[in-house]
mmCIF file of C-alpha atoms in Angstrom:
data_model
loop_
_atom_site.group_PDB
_atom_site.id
_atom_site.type_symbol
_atom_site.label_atom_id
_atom_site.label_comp_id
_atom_site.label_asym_id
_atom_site.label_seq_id
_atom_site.Cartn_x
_atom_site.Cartn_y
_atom_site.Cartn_z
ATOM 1 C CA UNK I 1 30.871 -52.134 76.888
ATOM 2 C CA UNK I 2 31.319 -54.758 74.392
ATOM 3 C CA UNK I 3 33.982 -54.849 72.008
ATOM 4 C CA UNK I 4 31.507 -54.557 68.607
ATOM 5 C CA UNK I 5 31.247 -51.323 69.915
ATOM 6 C CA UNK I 6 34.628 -50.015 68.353
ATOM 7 C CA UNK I 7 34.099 -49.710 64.548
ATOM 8 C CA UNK I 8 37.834 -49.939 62.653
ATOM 9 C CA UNK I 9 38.105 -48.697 58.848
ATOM 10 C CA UNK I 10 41.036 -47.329 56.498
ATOM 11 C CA UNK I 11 38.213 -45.820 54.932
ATOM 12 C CA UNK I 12 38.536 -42.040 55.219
ATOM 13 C CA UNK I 13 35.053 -40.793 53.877
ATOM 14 C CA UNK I 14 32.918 -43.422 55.987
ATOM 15 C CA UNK I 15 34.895 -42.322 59.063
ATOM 16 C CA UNK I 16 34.176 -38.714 58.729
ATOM 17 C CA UNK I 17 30.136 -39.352 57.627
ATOM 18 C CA UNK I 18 29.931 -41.368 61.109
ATOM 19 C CA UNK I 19 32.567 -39.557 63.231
ATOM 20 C CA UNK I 20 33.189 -35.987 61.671
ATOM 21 C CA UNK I 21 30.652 -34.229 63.918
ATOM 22 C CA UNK I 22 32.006 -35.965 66.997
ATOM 23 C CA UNK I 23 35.477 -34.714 65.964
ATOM 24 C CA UNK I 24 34.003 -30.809 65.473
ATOM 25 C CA UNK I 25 32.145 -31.106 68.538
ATOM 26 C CA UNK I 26 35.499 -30.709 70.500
ATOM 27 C CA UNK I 27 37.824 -28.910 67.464
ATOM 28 C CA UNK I 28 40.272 -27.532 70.031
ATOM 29 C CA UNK I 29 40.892 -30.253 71.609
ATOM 30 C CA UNK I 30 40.577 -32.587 68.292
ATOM 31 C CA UNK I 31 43.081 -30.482 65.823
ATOM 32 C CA UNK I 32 45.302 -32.665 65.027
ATOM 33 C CA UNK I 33 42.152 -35.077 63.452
ATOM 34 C CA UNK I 34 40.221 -32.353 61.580
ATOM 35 C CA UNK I 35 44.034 -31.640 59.903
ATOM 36 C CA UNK I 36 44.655 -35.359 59.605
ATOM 37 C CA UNK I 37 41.747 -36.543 57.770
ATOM 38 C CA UNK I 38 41.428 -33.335 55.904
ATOM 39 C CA UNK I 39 44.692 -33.817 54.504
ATOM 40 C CA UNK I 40 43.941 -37.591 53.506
ATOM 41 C CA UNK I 41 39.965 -36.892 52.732
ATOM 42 C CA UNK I 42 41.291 -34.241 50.170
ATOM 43 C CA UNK I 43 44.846 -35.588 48.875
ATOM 44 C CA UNK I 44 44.439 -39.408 49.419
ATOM 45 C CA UNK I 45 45.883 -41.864 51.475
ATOM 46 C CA UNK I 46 49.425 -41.601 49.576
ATOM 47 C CA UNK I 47 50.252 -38.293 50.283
ATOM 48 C CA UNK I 48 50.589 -38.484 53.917
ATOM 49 C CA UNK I 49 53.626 -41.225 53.242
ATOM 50 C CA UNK I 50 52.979 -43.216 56.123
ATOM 51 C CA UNK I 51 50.829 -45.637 54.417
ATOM 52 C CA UNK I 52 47.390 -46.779 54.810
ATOM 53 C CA UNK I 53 46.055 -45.645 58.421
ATOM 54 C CA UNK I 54 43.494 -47.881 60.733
ATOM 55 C CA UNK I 55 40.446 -45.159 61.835
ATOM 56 C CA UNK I 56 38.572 -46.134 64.955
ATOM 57 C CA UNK I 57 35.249 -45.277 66.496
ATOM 58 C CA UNK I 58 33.751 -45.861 69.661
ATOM 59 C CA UNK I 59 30.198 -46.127 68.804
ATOM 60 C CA UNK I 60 26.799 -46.546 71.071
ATOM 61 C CA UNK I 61 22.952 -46.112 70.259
ATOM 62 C CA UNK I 62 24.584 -44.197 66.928
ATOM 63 C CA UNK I 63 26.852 -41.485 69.629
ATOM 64 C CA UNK I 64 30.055 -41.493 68.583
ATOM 65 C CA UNK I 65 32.012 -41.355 72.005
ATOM 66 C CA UNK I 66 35.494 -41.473 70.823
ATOM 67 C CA UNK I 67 38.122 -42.080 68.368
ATOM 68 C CA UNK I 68 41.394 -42.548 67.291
ATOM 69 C CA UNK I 69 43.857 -43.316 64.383
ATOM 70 C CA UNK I 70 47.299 -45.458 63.636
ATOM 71 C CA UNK I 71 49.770 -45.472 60.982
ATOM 72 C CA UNK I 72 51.277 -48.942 60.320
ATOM 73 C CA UNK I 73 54.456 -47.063 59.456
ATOM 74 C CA UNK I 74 55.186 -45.495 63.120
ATOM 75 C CA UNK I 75 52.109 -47.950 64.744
ATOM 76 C CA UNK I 76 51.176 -45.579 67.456
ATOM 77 C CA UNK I 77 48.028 -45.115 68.482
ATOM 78 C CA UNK I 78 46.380 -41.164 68.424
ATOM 79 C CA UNK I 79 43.549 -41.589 70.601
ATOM 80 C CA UNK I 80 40.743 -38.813 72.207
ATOM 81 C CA UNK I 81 39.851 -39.030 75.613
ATOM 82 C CA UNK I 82 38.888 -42.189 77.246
ATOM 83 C CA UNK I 83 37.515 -43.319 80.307
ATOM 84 C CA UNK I 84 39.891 -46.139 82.020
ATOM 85 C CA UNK I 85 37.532 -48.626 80.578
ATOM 86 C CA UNK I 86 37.641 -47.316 77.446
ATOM 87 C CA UNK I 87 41.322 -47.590 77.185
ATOM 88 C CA UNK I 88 41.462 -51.161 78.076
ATOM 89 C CA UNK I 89 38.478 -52.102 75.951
ATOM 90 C CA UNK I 90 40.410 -50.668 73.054
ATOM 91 C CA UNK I 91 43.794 -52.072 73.866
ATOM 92 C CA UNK I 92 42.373 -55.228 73.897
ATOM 93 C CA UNK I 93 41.008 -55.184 70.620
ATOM 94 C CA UNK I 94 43.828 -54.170 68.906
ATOM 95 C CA UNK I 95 45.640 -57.263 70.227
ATOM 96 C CA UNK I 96 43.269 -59.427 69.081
ATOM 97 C CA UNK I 97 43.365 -57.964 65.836
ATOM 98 C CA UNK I 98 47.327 -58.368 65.866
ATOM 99 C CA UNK I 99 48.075 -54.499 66.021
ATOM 100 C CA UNK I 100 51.625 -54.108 67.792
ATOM 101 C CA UNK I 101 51.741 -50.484 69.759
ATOM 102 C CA UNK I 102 55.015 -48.420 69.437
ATOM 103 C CA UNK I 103 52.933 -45.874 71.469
ATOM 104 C CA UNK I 104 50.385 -43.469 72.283
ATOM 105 C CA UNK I 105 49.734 -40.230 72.571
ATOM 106 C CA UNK I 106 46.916 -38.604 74.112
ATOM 107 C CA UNK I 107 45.826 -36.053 77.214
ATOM 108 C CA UNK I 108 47.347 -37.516 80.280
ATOM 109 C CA UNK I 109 44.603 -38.939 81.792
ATOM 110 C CA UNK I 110 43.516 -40.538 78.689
ATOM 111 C CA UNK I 111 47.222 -41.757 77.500
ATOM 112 C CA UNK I 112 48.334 -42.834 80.894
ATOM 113 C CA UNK I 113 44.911 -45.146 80.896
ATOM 114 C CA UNK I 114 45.809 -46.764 77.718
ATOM 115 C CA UNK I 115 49.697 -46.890 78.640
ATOM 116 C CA UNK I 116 48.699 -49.127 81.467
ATOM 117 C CA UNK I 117 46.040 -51.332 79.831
ATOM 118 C CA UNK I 118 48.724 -51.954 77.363
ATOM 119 C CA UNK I 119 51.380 -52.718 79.590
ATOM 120 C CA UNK I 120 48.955 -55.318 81.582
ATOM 121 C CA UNK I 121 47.547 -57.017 78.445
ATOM 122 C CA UNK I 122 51.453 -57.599 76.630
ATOM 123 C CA UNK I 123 53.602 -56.830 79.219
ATOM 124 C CA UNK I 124 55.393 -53.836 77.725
ATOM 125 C CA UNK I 125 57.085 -51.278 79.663
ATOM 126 C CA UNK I 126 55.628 -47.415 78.993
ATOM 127 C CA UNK I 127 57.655 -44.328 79.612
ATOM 128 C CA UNK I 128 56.438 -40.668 78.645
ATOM 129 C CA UNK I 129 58.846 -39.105 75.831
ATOM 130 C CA UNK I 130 57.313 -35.835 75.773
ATOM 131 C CA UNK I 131 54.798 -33.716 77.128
ATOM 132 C CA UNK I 132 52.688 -30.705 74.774
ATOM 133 C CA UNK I 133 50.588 -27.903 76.065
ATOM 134 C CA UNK I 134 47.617 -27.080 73.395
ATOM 135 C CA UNK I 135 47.421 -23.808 73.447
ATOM 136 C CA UNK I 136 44.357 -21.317 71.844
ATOM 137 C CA UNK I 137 44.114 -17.821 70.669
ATOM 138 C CA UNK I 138 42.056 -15.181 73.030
ATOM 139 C CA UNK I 139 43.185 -11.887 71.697
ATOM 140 C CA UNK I 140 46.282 -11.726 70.023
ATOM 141 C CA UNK I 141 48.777 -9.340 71.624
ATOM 142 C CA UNK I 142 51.749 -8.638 69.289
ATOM 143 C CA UNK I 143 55.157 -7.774 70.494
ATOM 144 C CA UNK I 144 55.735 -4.261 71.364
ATOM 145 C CA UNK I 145 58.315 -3.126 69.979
ATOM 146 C CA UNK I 146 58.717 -5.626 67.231
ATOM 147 C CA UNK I 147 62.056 -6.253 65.789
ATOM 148 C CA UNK I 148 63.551 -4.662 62.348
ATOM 149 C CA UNK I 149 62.308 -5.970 59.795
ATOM 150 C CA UNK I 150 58.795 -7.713 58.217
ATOM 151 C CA UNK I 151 56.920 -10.415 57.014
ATOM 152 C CA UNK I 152 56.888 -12.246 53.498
ATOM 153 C CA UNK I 153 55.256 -15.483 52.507
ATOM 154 C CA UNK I 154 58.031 -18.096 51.216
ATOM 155 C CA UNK I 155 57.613 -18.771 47.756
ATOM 156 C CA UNK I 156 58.525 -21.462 45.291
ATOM 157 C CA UNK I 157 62.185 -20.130 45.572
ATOM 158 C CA UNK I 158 62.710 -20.267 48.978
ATOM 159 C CA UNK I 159 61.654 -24.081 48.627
ATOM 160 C CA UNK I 160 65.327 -25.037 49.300
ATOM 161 C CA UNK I 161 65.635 -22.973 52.053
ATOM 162 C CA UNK I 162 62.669 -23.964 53.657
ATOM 163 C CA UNK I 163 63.409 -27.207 53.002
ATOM 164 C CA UNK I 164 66.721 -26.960 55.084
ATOM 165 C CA UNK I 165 64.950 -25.381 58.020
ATOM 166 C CA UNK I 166 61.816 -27.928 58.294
ATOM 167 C CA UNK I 167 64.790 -30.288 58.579
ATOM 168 C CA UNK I 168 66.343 -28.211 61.139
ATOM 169 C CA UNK I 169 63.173 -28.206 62.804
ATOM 170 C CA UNK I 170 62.195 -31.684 62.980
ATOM 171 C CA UNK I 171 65.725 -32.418 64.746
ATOM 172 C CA UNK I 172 65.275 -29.896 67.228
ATOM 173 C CA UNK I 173 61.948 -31.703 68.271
ATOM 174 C CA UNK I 174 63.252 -34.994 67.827
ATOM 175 C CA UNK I 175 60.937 -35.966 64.901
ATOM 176 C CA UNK I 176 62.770 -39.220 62.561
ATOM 177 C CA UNK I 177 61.908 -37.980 58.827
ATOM 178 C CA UNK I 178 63.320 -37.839 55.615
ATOM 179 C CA UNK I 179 62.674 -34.059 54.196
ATOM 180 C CA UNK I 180 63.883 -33.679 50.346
ATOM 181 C CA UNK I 181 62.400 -32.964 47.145
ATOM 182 C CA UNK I 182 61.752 -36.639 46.551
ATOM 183 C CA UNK I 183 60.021 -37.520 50.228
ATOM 184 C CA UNK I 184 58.555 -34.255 51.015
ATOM 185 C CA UNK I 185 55.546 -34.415 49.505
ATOM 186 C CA UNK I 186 54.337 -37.089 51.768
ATOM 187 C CA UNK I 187 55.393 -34.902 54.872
ATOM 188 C CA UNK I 188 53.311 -33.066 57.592
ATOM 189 C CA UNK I 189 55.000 -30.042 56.406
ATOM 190 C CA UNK I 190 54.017 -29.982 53.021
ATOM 191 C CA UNK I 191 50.953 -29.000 52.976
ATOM 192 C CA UNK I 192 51.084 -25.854 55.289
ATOM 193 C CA UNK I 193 51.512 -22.187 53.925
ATOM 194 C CA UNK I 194 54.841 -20.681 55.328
ATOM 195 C CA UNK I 195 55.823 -16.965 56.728
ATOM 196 C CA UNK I 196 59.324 -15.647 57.130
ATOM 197 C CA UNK I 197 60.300 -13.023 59.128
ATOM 198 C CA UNK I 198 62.883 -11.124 57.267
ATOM 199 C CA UNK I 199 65.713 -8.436 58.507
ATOM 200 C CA UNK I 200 65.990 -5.706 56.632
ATOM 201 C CA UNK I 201 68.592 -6.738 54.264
ATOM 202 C CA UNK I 202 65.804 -9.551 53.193
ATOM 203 C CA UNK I 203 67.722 -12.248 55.219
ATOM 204 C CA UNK I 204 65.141 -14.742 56.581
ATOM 205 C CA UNK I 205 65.360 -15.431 60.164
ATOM 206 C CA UNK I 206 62.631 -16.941 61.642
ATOM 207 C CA UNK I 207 59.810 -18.997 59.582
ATOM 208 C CA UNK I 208 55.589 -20.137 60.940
ATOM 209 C CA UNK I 209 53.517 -22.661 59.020
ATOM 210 C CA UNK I 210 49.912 -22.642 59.196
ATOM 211 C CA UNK I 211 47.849 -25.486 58.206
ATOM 212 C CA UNK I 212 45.009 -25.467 56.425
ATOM 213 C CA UNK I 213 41.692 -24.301 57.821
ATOM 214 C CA UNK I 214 38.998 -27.115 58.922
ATOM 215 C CA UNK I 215 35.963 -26.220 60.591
ATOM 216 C CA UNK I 216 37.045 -22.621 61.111
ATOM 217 C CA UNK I 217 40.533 -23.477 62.780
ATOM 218 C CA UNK I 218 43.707 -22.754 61.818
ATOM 219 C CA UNK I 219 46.696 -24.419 63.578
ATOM 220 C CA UNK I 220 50.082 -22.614 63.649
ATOM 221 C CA UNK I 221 52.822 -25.092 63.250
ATOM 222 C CA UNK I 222 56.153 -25.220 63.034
ATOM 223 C CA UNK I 223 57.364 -22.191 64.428
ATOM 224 C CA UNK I 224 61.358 -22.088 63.901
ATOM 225 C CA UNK I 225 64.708 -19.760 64.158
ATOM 226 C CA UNK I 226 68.351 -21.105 63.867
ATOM 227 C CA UNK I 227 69.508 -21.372 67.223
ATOM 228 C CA UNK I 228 71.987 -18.413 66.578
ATOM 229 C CA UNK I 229 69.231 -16.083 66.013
ATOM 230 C CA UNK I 230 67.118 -16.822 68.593
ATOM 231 C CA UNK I 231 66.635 -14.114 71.813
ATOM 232 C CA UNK I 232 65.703 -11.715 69.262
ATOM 233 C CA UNK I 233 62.233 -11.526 69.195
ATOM 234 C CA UNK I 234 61.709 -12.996 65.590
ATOM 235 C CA UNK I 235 59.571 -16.160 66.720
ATOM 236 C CA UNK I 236 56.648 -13.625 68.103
ATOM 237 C CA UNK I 237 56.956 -11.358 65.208
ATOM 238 C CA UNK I 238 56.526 -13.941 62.401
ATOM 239 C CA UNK I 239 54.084 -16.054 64.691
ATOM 240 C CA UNK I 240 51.546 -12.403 65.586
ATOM 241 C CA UNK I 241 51.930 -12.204 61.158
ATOM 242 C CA UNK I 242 50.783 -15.014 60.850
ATOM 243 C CA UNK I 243 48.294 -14.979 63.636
ATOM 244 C CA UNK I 244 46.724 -11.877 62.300
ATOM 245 C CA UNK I 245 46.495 -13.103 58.711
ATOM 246 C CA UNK I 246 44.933 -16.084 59.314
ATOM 247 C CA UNK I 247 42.180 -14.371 61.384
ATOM 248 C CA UNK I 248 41.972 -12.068 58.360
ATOM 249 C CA UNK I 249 41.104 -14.852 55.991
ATOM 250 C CA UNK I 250 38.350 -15.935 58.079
ATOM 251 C CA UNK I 251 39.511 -17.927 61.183
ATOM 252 C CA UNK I 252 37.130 -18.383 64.065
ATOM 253 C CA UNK I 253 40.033 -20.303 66.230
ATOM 254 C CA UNK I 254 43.746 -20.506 66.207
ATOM 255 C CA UNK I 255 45.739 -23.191 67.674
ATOM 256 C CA UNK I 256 48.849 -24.173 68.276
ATOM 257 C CA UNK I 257 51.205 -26.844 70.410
ATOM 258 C CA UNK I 258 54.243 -26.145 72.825
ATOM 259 C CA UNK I 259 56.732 -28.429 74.480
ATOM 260 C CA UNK I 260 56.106 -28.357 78.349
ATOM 261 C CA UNK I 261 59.680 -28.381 78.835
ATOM 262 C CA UNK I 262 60.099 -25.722 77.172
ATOM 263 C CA UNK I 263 59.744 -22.536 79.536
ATOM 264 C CA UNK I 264 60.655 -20.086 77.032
ATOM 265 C CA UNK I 265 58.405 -21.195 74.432
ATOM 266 C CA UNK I 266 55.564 -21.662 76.691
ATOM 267 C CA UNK I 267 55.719 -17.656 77.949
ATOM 268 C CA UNK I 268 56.922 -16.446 74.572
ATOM 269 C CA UNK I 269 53.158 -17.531 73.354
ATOM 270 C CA UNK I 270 51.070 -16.783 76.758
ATOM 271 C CA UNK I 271 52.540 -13.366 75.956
ATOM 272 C CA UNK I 272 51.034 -13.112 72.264
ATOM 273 C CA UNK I 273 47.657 -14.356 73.935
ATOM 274 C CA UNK I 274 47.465 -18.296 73.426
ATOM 275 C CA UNK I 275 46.583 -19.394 76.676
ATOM 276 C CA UNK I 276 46.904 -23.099 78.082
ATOM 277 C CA UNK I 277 43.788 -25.686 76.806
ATOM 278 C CA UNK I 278 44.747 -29.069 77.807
ATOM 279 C CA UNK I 279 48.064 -31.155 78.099
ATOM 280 C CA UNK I 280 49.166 -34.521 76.254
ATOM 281 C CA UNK I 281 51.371 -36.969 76.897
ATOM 282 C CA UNK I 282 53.401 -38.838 74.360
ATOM 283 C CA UNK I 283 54.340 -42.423 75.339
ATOM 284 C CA UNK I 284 56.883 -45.186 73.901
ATOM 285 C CA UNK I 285 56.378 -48.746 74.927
ATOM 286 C CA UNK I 286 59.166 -51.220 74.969
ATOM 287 C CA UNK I 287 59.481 -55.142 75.195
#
């Protein structure tokens, strides 16, 4: 492999003309691209707030074989699956081309690969942060019973509110971001279309996001309840509304990621019928 075989661009639309059918090819496994570049293909660069990203192909006799993305903000490296050689064919031309790795997340054969190529071409240390279980819809089997109360999109009111509990959210998972009315704009969270699961009285107490739908998939994300609310049953309620409604408005495939760690979680959503895809790792490198 040589290394003019890796095409690099911050353009969004030439990446997606040479690399969009690659990334549909694969659109479980490839989510979090389709939403990526559908968010910056349709909004622009600026509303993602993490600045200008670097979009990489692995190209050969016009097959796109892989590909990956990088935020100079955070400067980890998103990558799809790689074969060993792969991973230190692209590690090394990112050095040359003076990009300085925070990370990289990936599946875990894929991630480890480029963890080590890393660590032997600068000599920085790797350890895995966090592990995720992709997850996909077979048939959705809602909670029985379900708890008091219904569903009710969140409105332009409840922007406050939902405001407080994306923030709530993103601590619980360990995610470093600024969510007001000035920043969030430029969030992952802000362009998603949110559920709450409401008591009786009206009281929200559990919210799901779903993103937008590209190529036919729609990925459920965040799920959340306050911690004092949770045993109840709320997160499968609100997640099964918002499961069915998005297969309602047209969805061929729902998605949706899981903390391996997370045992409660993880069977809470092989109940309601998303069974395990694949696994990815999410590595920091120091020194």
């Amino acid at each position: 492999m040589h290394s003019a075989d890796w095409h690099l661009t911050d353009d969004v639309d030439d990446f997606l003309a040479r690399a969009g059918d690659f990334l549909r090819s694969r659109r479980t496994v490839h989510t979090t691209w389709l939403t990526l570049t559908e968010k910056l293909r349709t909004l622009g660069v600026a509303a993602h707030g993490a600045g200008v990203p670097v979009l990489g192909r692995l190209e050969r006799g016009g097959e796109v074989e892989a590909a990956f993305f990088s935020f100079p903000r955070s400067r980890r490296l998103t990558v799809t699956a790689l074969t060993s050689a792969q991973a230190d064919e692209l590690a090394a031309q990112l050095i040359s081309r003076g990009h300085r790795l925070t990370g990289v997340t990936g599946e875990q054969d894929t991630a480890a690969a480029f963890a080590d190529a890393w660590q032997r071409r600068t000599g920085a240390t790797s350890t895995v942060r966090v592990r995720i279980r992709l997850r996909r819809l077979g048939t959705l089997t809602p909670p029985d019973p379900f708890p008091d109360g219904g569903a009710r999109s969140v409105g332009e009111d409840d922007h406050e509110h939902l405001m407080s509990w994306c923030r709530a959210f993103a601590a619980d998972v360990g995610e470093e971001v600024t969510i007001d009315a000035g920043s969030w704009a430029g969030t992952r969270f802000a362009e998603k279309r949110y559920t709450y699961w409401q008591s009786p009285d009206g009281t929200p107490v559990s919210m799901a996001g779903a993103n937008p739908m590209v190529a036919g998939q729609v990925r459920i994300d965040p799920v959340y309840t306050p911690s004092q609310l949770r045993g109840r049953g709320y997160a499968g309620a609100v997640t099964a509304a918002v499961s069915r409604a998005a297969l309602a408005a047209g969805a061929t495939e729902l998605v949706l990621f899981t903390n391996a760690a997370n045992p409660t979680s993880n069977a809470l959503y092989e109940r309601l019928g998303y069974g395990l895809v694949t696994t990815f790792d999410v590595y920091d490198f120091t020194g």
